Amino acid sequence: KQEVTQIPAALSVPEGENLVLNCSFTDSAIYNLQWFRQDPGKGLTSLLLIQSSQREQTSGRLNASLDKSSGRSTLYIAASQPGDSATYLCASYNTDKLIFGTGTRLQVFP
Amino acid sequence: GAGVSQSPRYKVAKRGQDVALRCDPISGHVSLFWYQQALGQGPEFLTYFQNEAQLDKSGLPSDRFFAERPEGSVSTLKIQRTQQEDSAVYLCASSVGMGGYEQYFGPGTRLTVT
């Protein structure tokens, strides 16, 4: 059974820092991996989807990498801003359902 | 185009009441998924449909939970005799097909059972 773990569970940093959020999964037979953002009381906003044949995806200040063999994905946030404060979730596509981690709660202070 | 919509956005039910949560997927999306998100946790899979066929309901926590998608479009998640542990956000997602296609999420329905 797939298990997805995210480290750290919470992170508080000053504005401007470059950040690394980690996601690990136990079953490497995944289709894709996706990173989401969730603001308090809100739904999920998709950030990046990495297909199993890809190693990374970039969007603006965000870069996500995928290493299936080691069961790891990393979300890199450059030059963090207070508006980046949210919970970040990674999820693996196993067959047709998403298996989510418990998230990293990020706070960026001015 | 419209995204995935869910209604109601908030629902308060007394313990023992039945509730029905609605999901309107993106037009043309054949796959529809339901997830449950408890406070402070990541979403957990409940069930999914391809068109009107329910292909996997392994995540439904008990036989009080029932989902349907009779015409292959709108779906309803019904919870009978609600319990306090059913309090959670219920998320619906849709995708163009099976096999790992990207899922697009609705805003969720927050259910509080008192």
mmCIF file of C-alpha atoms in Angstrom:
data_model
loop_
_atom_site.group_PDB
_atom_site.id
_atom_site.type_symbol
_atom_site.label_atom_id
_atom_site.label_comp_id
_atom_site.label_asym_id
_atom_site.label_seq_id
_atom_site.Cartn_x
_atom_site.Cartn_y
_atom_site.Cartn_z
ATOM 1 C CA LYS A 1 0.000 0.000 0.000
ATOM 2 C CA GLN A 2 1.371 3.384 -1.020
ATOM 3 C CA GLU A 3 2.392 5.711 1.794
ATOM 4 C CA VAL A 4 3.336 9.337 1.183
ATOM 5 C CA THR A 5 5.318 11.286 3.765
ATOM 6 C CA GLN A 6 6.148 14.979 3.833
ATOM 7 C CA ILE A 7 8.953 16.610 5.745
ATOM 8 C CA PRO A 8 8.972 19.007 7.498
ATOM 9 C CA ALA A 9 5.440 19.120 8.856
ATOM 10 C CA ALA A 10 5.754 22.859 9.470
ATOM 11 C CA LEU A 11 8.171 25.555 8.428
ATOM 12 C CA SER A 12 8.460 29.234 9.350
ATOM 13 C CA VAL A 13 10.932 31.403 7.458
ATOM 14 C CA PRO A 14 11.647 35.065 6.784
ATOM 15 C CA GLU A 15 10.718 36.545 3.452
ATOM 16 C CA GLY A 16 13.291 36.060 0.680
ATOM 17 C CA GLU A 17 14.580 32.627 1.672
ATOM 18 C CA ASN A 18 14.820 29.764 -0.787
ATOM 19 C CA LEU A 19 12.905 26.720 0.470
ATOM 20 C CA VAL A 20 12.914 22.977 -0.068
ATOM 21 C CA LEU A 21 9.893 20.840 0.761
ATOM 22 C CA ASN A 22 10.316 17.087 0.700
ATOM 23 C CA CYS A 23 7.943 14.309 -0.259
ATOM 24 C CA SER A 24 8.715 10.593 -0.139
ATOM 25 C CA PHE A 25 6.644 7.619 -1.273
ATOM 26 C CA THR A 26 7.023 3.895 -0.688
ATOM 27 C CA ASP A 27 5.790 2.486 -4.009
ATOM 28 C CA SER A 28 7.742 3.704 -7.044
ATOM 29 C CA ALA A 29 5.157 2.351 -9.503
ATOM 30 C CA ILE A 30 3.378 5.661 -9.810
ATOM 31 C CA TYR A 31 1.897 7.314 -12.859
ATOM 32 C CA ASN A 32 2.503 10.917 -11.927
ATOM 33 C CA LEU A 33 3.168 13.107 -8.923
ATOM 34 C CA GLN A 34 1.438 16.386 -8.196
ATOM 35 C CA TRP A 35 2.035 19.260 -5.822
ATOM 36 C CA PHE A 36 -0.872 21.282 -4.451
ATOM 37 C CA ARG A 37 -1.312 24.360 -2.364
ATOM 38 C CA GLN A 38 -4.127 24.694 0.158
ATOM 39 C CA ASP A 39 -5.016 27.933 1.899
ATOM 40 C CA PRO A 40 -6.896 27.734 5.223
ATOM 41 C CA GLY A 41 -10.512 26.772 4.682
ATOM 42 C CA LYS A 42 -10.042 26.523 0.930
ATOM 43 C CA GLY A 43 -9.837 23.795 -1.686
ATOM 44 C CA LEU A 44 -6.754 22.509 -3.486
ATOM 45 C CA THR A 45 -4.855 24.582 -6.027
ATOM 46 C CA SER A 46 -2.674 22.577 -8.388
ATOM 47 C CA LEU A 47 0.896 23.847 -8.592
ATOM 48 C CA LEU A 48 2.851 21.350 -10.648
ATOM 49 C CA LEU A 49 2.197 17.927 -12.167
ATOM 50 C CA ILE A 50 5.232 15.777 -12.966
ATOM 51 C CA GLN A 51 4.593 12.871 -15.282
ATOM 52 C CA SER A 52 6.365 9.613 -14.519
ATOM 53 C CA SER A 53 8.617 10.010 -17.562
ATOM 54 C CA GLN A 54 9.758 13.472 -16.465
ATOM 55 C CA ARG A 55 12.295 14.437 -13.855
ATOM 56 C CA GLU A 56 11.157 17.975 -13.120
ATOM 57 C CA GLN A 57 8.669 20.745 -13.822
ATOM 58 C CA THR A 58 8.988 24.500 -13.370
ATOM 59 C CA SER A 59 6.466 27.280 -12.982
ATOM 60 C CA GLY A 60 7.665 30.733 -12.044
ATOM 61 C CA ARG A 61 9.448 30.562 -8.701
ATOM 62 C CA LEU A 62 8.487 26.907 -8.230
ATOM 63 C CA ASN A 63 10.455 23.875 -9.323
ATOM 64 C CA ALA A 64 9.499 20.298 -8.580
ATOM 65 C CA SER A 65 11.687 17.275 -9.165
ATOM 66 C CA LEU A 66 10.845 13.587 -9.201
ATOM 67 C CA ASP A 67 13.140 10.625 -8.581
ATOM 68 C CA LYS A 68 11.028 7.494 -8.849
ATOM 69 C CA SER A 69 13.867 5.110 -8.103
ATOM 70 C CA SER A 70 14.479 6.647 -4.705
ATOM 71 C CA GLY A 71 10.805 7.409 -4.074
ATOM 72 C CA ARG A 72 11.304 11.131 -3.623
ATOM 73 C CA SER A 73 10.016 14.441 -4.885
ATOM 74 C CA THR A 74 11.166 17.906 -3.929
ATOM 75 C CA LEU A 75 9.396 21.243 -4.265
ATOM 76 C CA TYR A 76 11.773 24.183 -4.434
ATOM 77 C CA ILE A 77 10.406 27.677 -3.794
ATOM 78 C CA ALA A 78 12.713 30.525 -4.722
ATOM 79 C CA ALA A 79 12.698 33.916 -3.020
ATOM 80 C CA SER A 80 9.758 33.134 -0.735
ATOM 81 C CA GLN A 81 7.071 35.760 -0.118
ATOM 82 C CA PRO A 82 4.423 36.156 2.603
ATOM 83 C CA GLY A 83 1.812 35.241 -0.024
ATOM 84 C CA ASP A 84 3.387 31.791 -0.253
ATOM 85 C CA SER A 85 2.110 31.014 3.254
ATOM 86 C CA ALA A 86 -0.150 27.964 2.951
ATOM 87 C CA THR A 87 -0.109 24.194 3.318
ATOM 88 C CA TYR A 88 1.678 22.338 0.534
ATOM 89 C CA LEU A 89 0.555 18.812 -0.303
ATOM 90 C CA CYS A 90 2.160 16.262 -2.561
ATOM 91 C CA ALA A 91 0.178 13.383 -4.013
ATOM 92 C CA SER A 92 1.093 10.332 -6.055
ATOM 93 C CA TYR A 93 -1.108 8.889 -8.759
ATOM 94 C CA ASN A 94 -1.381 5.174 -8.050
ATOM 95 C CA THR A 95 -3.559 3.612 -10.697
ATOM 96 C CA ASP A 96 -6.418 6.082 -10.756
ATOM 97 C CA LYS A 97 -6.500 7.499 -7.263
ATOM 98 C CA LEU A 98 -4.387 10.099 -5.573
ATOM 99 C CA ILE A 99 -2.524 9.223 -2.400
ATOM 100 C CA PHE A 100 -1.764 12.383 -0.434
ATOM 101 C CA GLY A 101 0.848 13.232 2.139
ATOM 102 C CA THR A 102 -0.145 15.076 5.304
ATOM 103 C CA GLY A 103 1.346 18.327 4.045
ATOM 104 C CA THR A 104 3.901 20.941 5.026
ATOM 105 C CA ARG A 105 2.480 24.032 6.675
ATOM 106 C CA LEU A 106 4.543 27.001 5.513
ATOM 107 C CA GLN A 107 4.606 30.446 7.054
ATOM 108 C CA VAL A 108 6.669 33.201 5.445
ATOM 109 C CA PHE A 109 6.937 36.317 7.587
ATOM 110 C CA PRO A 110 7.923 39.820 6.409
ATOM 111 C CA GLY B 1 -15.001 27.269 -18.770
ATOM 112 C CA ALA B 2 -16.447 26.322 -15.443
ATOM 113 C CA GLY B 3 -14.457 24.225 -13.054
ATOM 114 C CA VAL B 4 -15.670 21.576 -10.645
ATOM 115 C CA SER B 5 -18.427 22.866 -8.409
ATOM 116 C CA GLN B 6 -19.745 21.442 -5.162
ATOM 117 C CA SER B 7 -22.791 22.193 -3.091
ATOM 118 C CA PRO B 8 -23.497 23.016 -0.414
ATOM 119 C CA ARG B 9 -20.210 24.621 0.571
ATOM 120 C CA TYR B 10 -21.038 24.216 4.252
ATOM 121 C CA LYS B 11 -23.359 21.785 5.951
ATOM 122 C CA VAL B 12 -24.187 21.419 9.620
ATOM 123 C CA ALA B 13 -26.029 18.252 10.534
ATOM 124 C CA LYS B 14 -27.218 16.883 13.814
ATOM 125 C CA ARG B 15 -25.952 13.475 14.701
ATOM 126 C CA GLY B 16 -28.173 10.852 13.120
ATOM 127 C CA GLN B 17 -29.329 12.984 10.194
ATOM 128 C CA ASP B 18 -28.796 11.995 6.573
ATOM 129 C CA VAL B 19 -26.887 14.360 4.271
ATOM 130 C CA ALA B 20 -26.356 14.572 0.513
ATOM 131 C CA LEU B 21 -23.385 16.327 -1.043
ATOM 132 C CA ARG B 22 -23.392 17.247 -4.711
ATOM 133 C CA CYS B 23 -20.558 17.460 -7.227
ATOM 134 C CA ASP B 24 -20.747 18.920 -10.738
ATOM 135 C CA PRO B 25 -17.640 17.870 -12.680
ATOM 136 C CA ILE B 26 -16.040 19.673 -15.581
ATOM 137 C CA SER B 27 -18.132 19.050 -18.687
ATOM 138 C CA GLY B 28 -16.890 16.056 -20.628
ATOM 139 C CA HIS B 29 -14.784 14.607 -17.820
ATOM 140 C CA VAL B 30 -15.482 10.902 -17.609
ATOM 141 C CA SER B 31 -13.761 10.209 -14.281
ATOM 142 C CA LEU B 32 -15.010 11.561 -10.970
ATOM 143 C CA PHE B 33 -13.428 11.111 -7.550
ATOM 144 C CA TRP B 34 -14.459 11.734 -3.948
ATOM 145 C CA TYR B 35 -11.964 12.407 -1.153
ATOM 146 C CA GLN B 36 -12.385 13.075 2.564
ATOM 147 C CA GLN B 37 -10.104 15.500 4.387
ATOM 148 C CA ALA B 38 -10.103 15.514 8.164
ATOM 149 C CA LEU B 39 -8.779 18.558 9.994
ATOM 150 C CA GLY B 40 -5.001 18.798 9.736
ATOM 151 C CA GLN B 41 -4.718 15.796 7.440
ATOM 152 C CA GLY B 42 -4.243 15.231 3.745
ATOM 153 C CA PRO B 43 -7.249 14.156 1.674
ATOM 154 C CA GLU B 44 -8.035 10.445 1.609
ATOM 155 C CA PHE B 45 -9.611 8.598 -1.289
ATOM 156 C CA LEU B 46 -13.210 7.461 -0.895
ATOM 157 C CA THR B 47 -14.490 6.281 -4.271
ATOM 158 C CA TYR B 48 -14.411 6.939 -8.001
ATOM 159 C CA PHE B 49 -16.502 6.597 -11.133
ATOM 160 C CA GLN B 50 -15.842 6.198 -14.795
ATOM 161 C CA ASN B 51 -18.966 7.580 -16.415
ATOM 162 C CA GLU B 52 -21.800 6.037 -14.387
ATOM 163 C CA ALA B 53 -19.839 2.980 -13.258
ATOM 164 C CA GLN B 54 -18.440 3.002 -9.740
ATOM 165 C CA LEU B 55 -15.094 1.288 -10.219
ATOM 166 C CA ASP B 56 -13.604 1.552 -6.760
ATOM 167 C CA LYS B 57 -15.328 2.190 -3.447
ATOM 168 C CA SER B 58 -12.634 0.744 -1.241
ATOM 169 C CA GLY B 59 -12.141 4.015 0.649
ATOM 170 C CA LEU B 60 -15.709 4.402 1.881
ATOM 171 C CA PRO B 61 -15.393 4.174 5.684
ATOM 172 C CA SER B 62 -18.649 2.351 6.352
ATOM 173 C CA ASP B 63 -21.878 1.215 4.755
ATOM 174 C CA ARG B 64 -23.419 4.512 5.837
ATOM 175 C CA PHE B 65 -21.579 6.126 2.927
ATOM 176 C CA PHE B 66 -23.032 5.792 -0.529
ATOM 177 C CA ALA B 67 -22.132 7.501 -3.811
ATOM 178 C CA GLU B 68 -23.869 7.564 -7.150
ATOM 179 C CA ARG B 69 -23.475 9.076 -10.593
ATOM 180 C CA PRO B 70 -26.545 7.812 -12.433
ATOM 181 C CA GLU B 71 -26.102 9.660 -15.734
ATOM 182 C CA GLY B 72 -22.340 9.854 -15.802
ATOM 183 C CA SER B 73 -22.208 13.534 -14.940
ATOM 184 C CA VAL B 74 -23.351 14.931 -11.575
ATOM 185 C CA SER B 75 -22.483 12.819 -8.558
ATOM 186 C CA THR B 76 -23.965 12.694 -5.078
ATOM 187 C CA LEU B 77 -22.257 11.449 -1.942
ATOM 188 C CA LYS B 78 -24.789 10.445 0.682
ATOM 189 C CA ILE B 79 -24.037 9.829 4.315
ATOM 190 C CA GLN B 80 -26.711 8.169 6.393
ATOM 191 C CA ARG B 81 -27.105 8.509 10.151
ATOM 192 C CA THR B 82 -24.202 10.950 10.414
ATOM 193 C CA GLN B 83 -21.734 10.588 13.274
ATOM 194 C CA GLN B 84 -19.334 13.133 14.731
ATOM 195 C CA GLU B 85 -16.384 11.370 13.125
ATOM 196 C CA ASP B 86 -17.902 12.151 9.720
ATOM 197 C CA SER B 87 -17.050 15.828 10.247
ATOM 198 C CA ALA B 88 -14.580 16.691 7.508
ATOM 199 C CA VAL B 89 -14.195 18.456 4.187
ATOM 200 C CA TYR B 90 -15.433 16.373 1.277
ATOM 201 C CA LEU B 91 -13.598 17.083 -1.956
ATOM 202 C CA CYS B 92 -14.670 16.137 -5.433
ATOM 203 C CA ALA B 93 -12.351 15.947 -8.445
ATOM 204 C CA SER B 94 -12.779 15.109 -12.104
ATOM 205 C CA SER B 95 -10.444 14.146 -14.943
ATOM 206 C CA VAL B 96 -10.666 13.510 -18.658
ATOM 207 C CA GLY B 97 -10.022 9.817 -18.267
ATOM 208 C CA MET B 98 -8.338 6.993 -16.426
ATOM 209 C CA GLY B 99 -4.666 6.189 -16.176
ATOM 210 C CA GLY B 100 -3.226 9.059 -14.186
ATOM 211 C CA TYR B 101 -4.749 12.035 -15.974
ATOM 212 C CA GLU B 102 -4.637 15.217 -13.928
ATOM 213 C CA GLN B 103 -7.483 15.615 -11.469
ATOM 214 C CA TYR B 104 -9.153 18.988 -11.026
ATOM 215 C CA PHE B 105 -10.641 19.705 -7.618
ATOM 216 C CA GLY B 106 -13.735 21.523 -6.477
ATOM 217 C CA PRO B 107 -13.803 23.849 -3.446
ATOM 218 C CA GLY B 108 -15.123 21.137 -1.152
ATOM 219 C CA THR B 109 -18.050 20.800 1.227
ATOM 220 C CA ARG B 110 -17.302 21.290 4.896
ATOM 221 C CA LEU B 111 -19.522 18.977 6.938
ATOM 222 C CA THR B 112 -19.890 19.542 10.657
ATOM 223 C CA VAL B 113 -21.852 16.995 12.663
ATOM 224 C CA THR B 114 -23.018 18.254 16.045
#
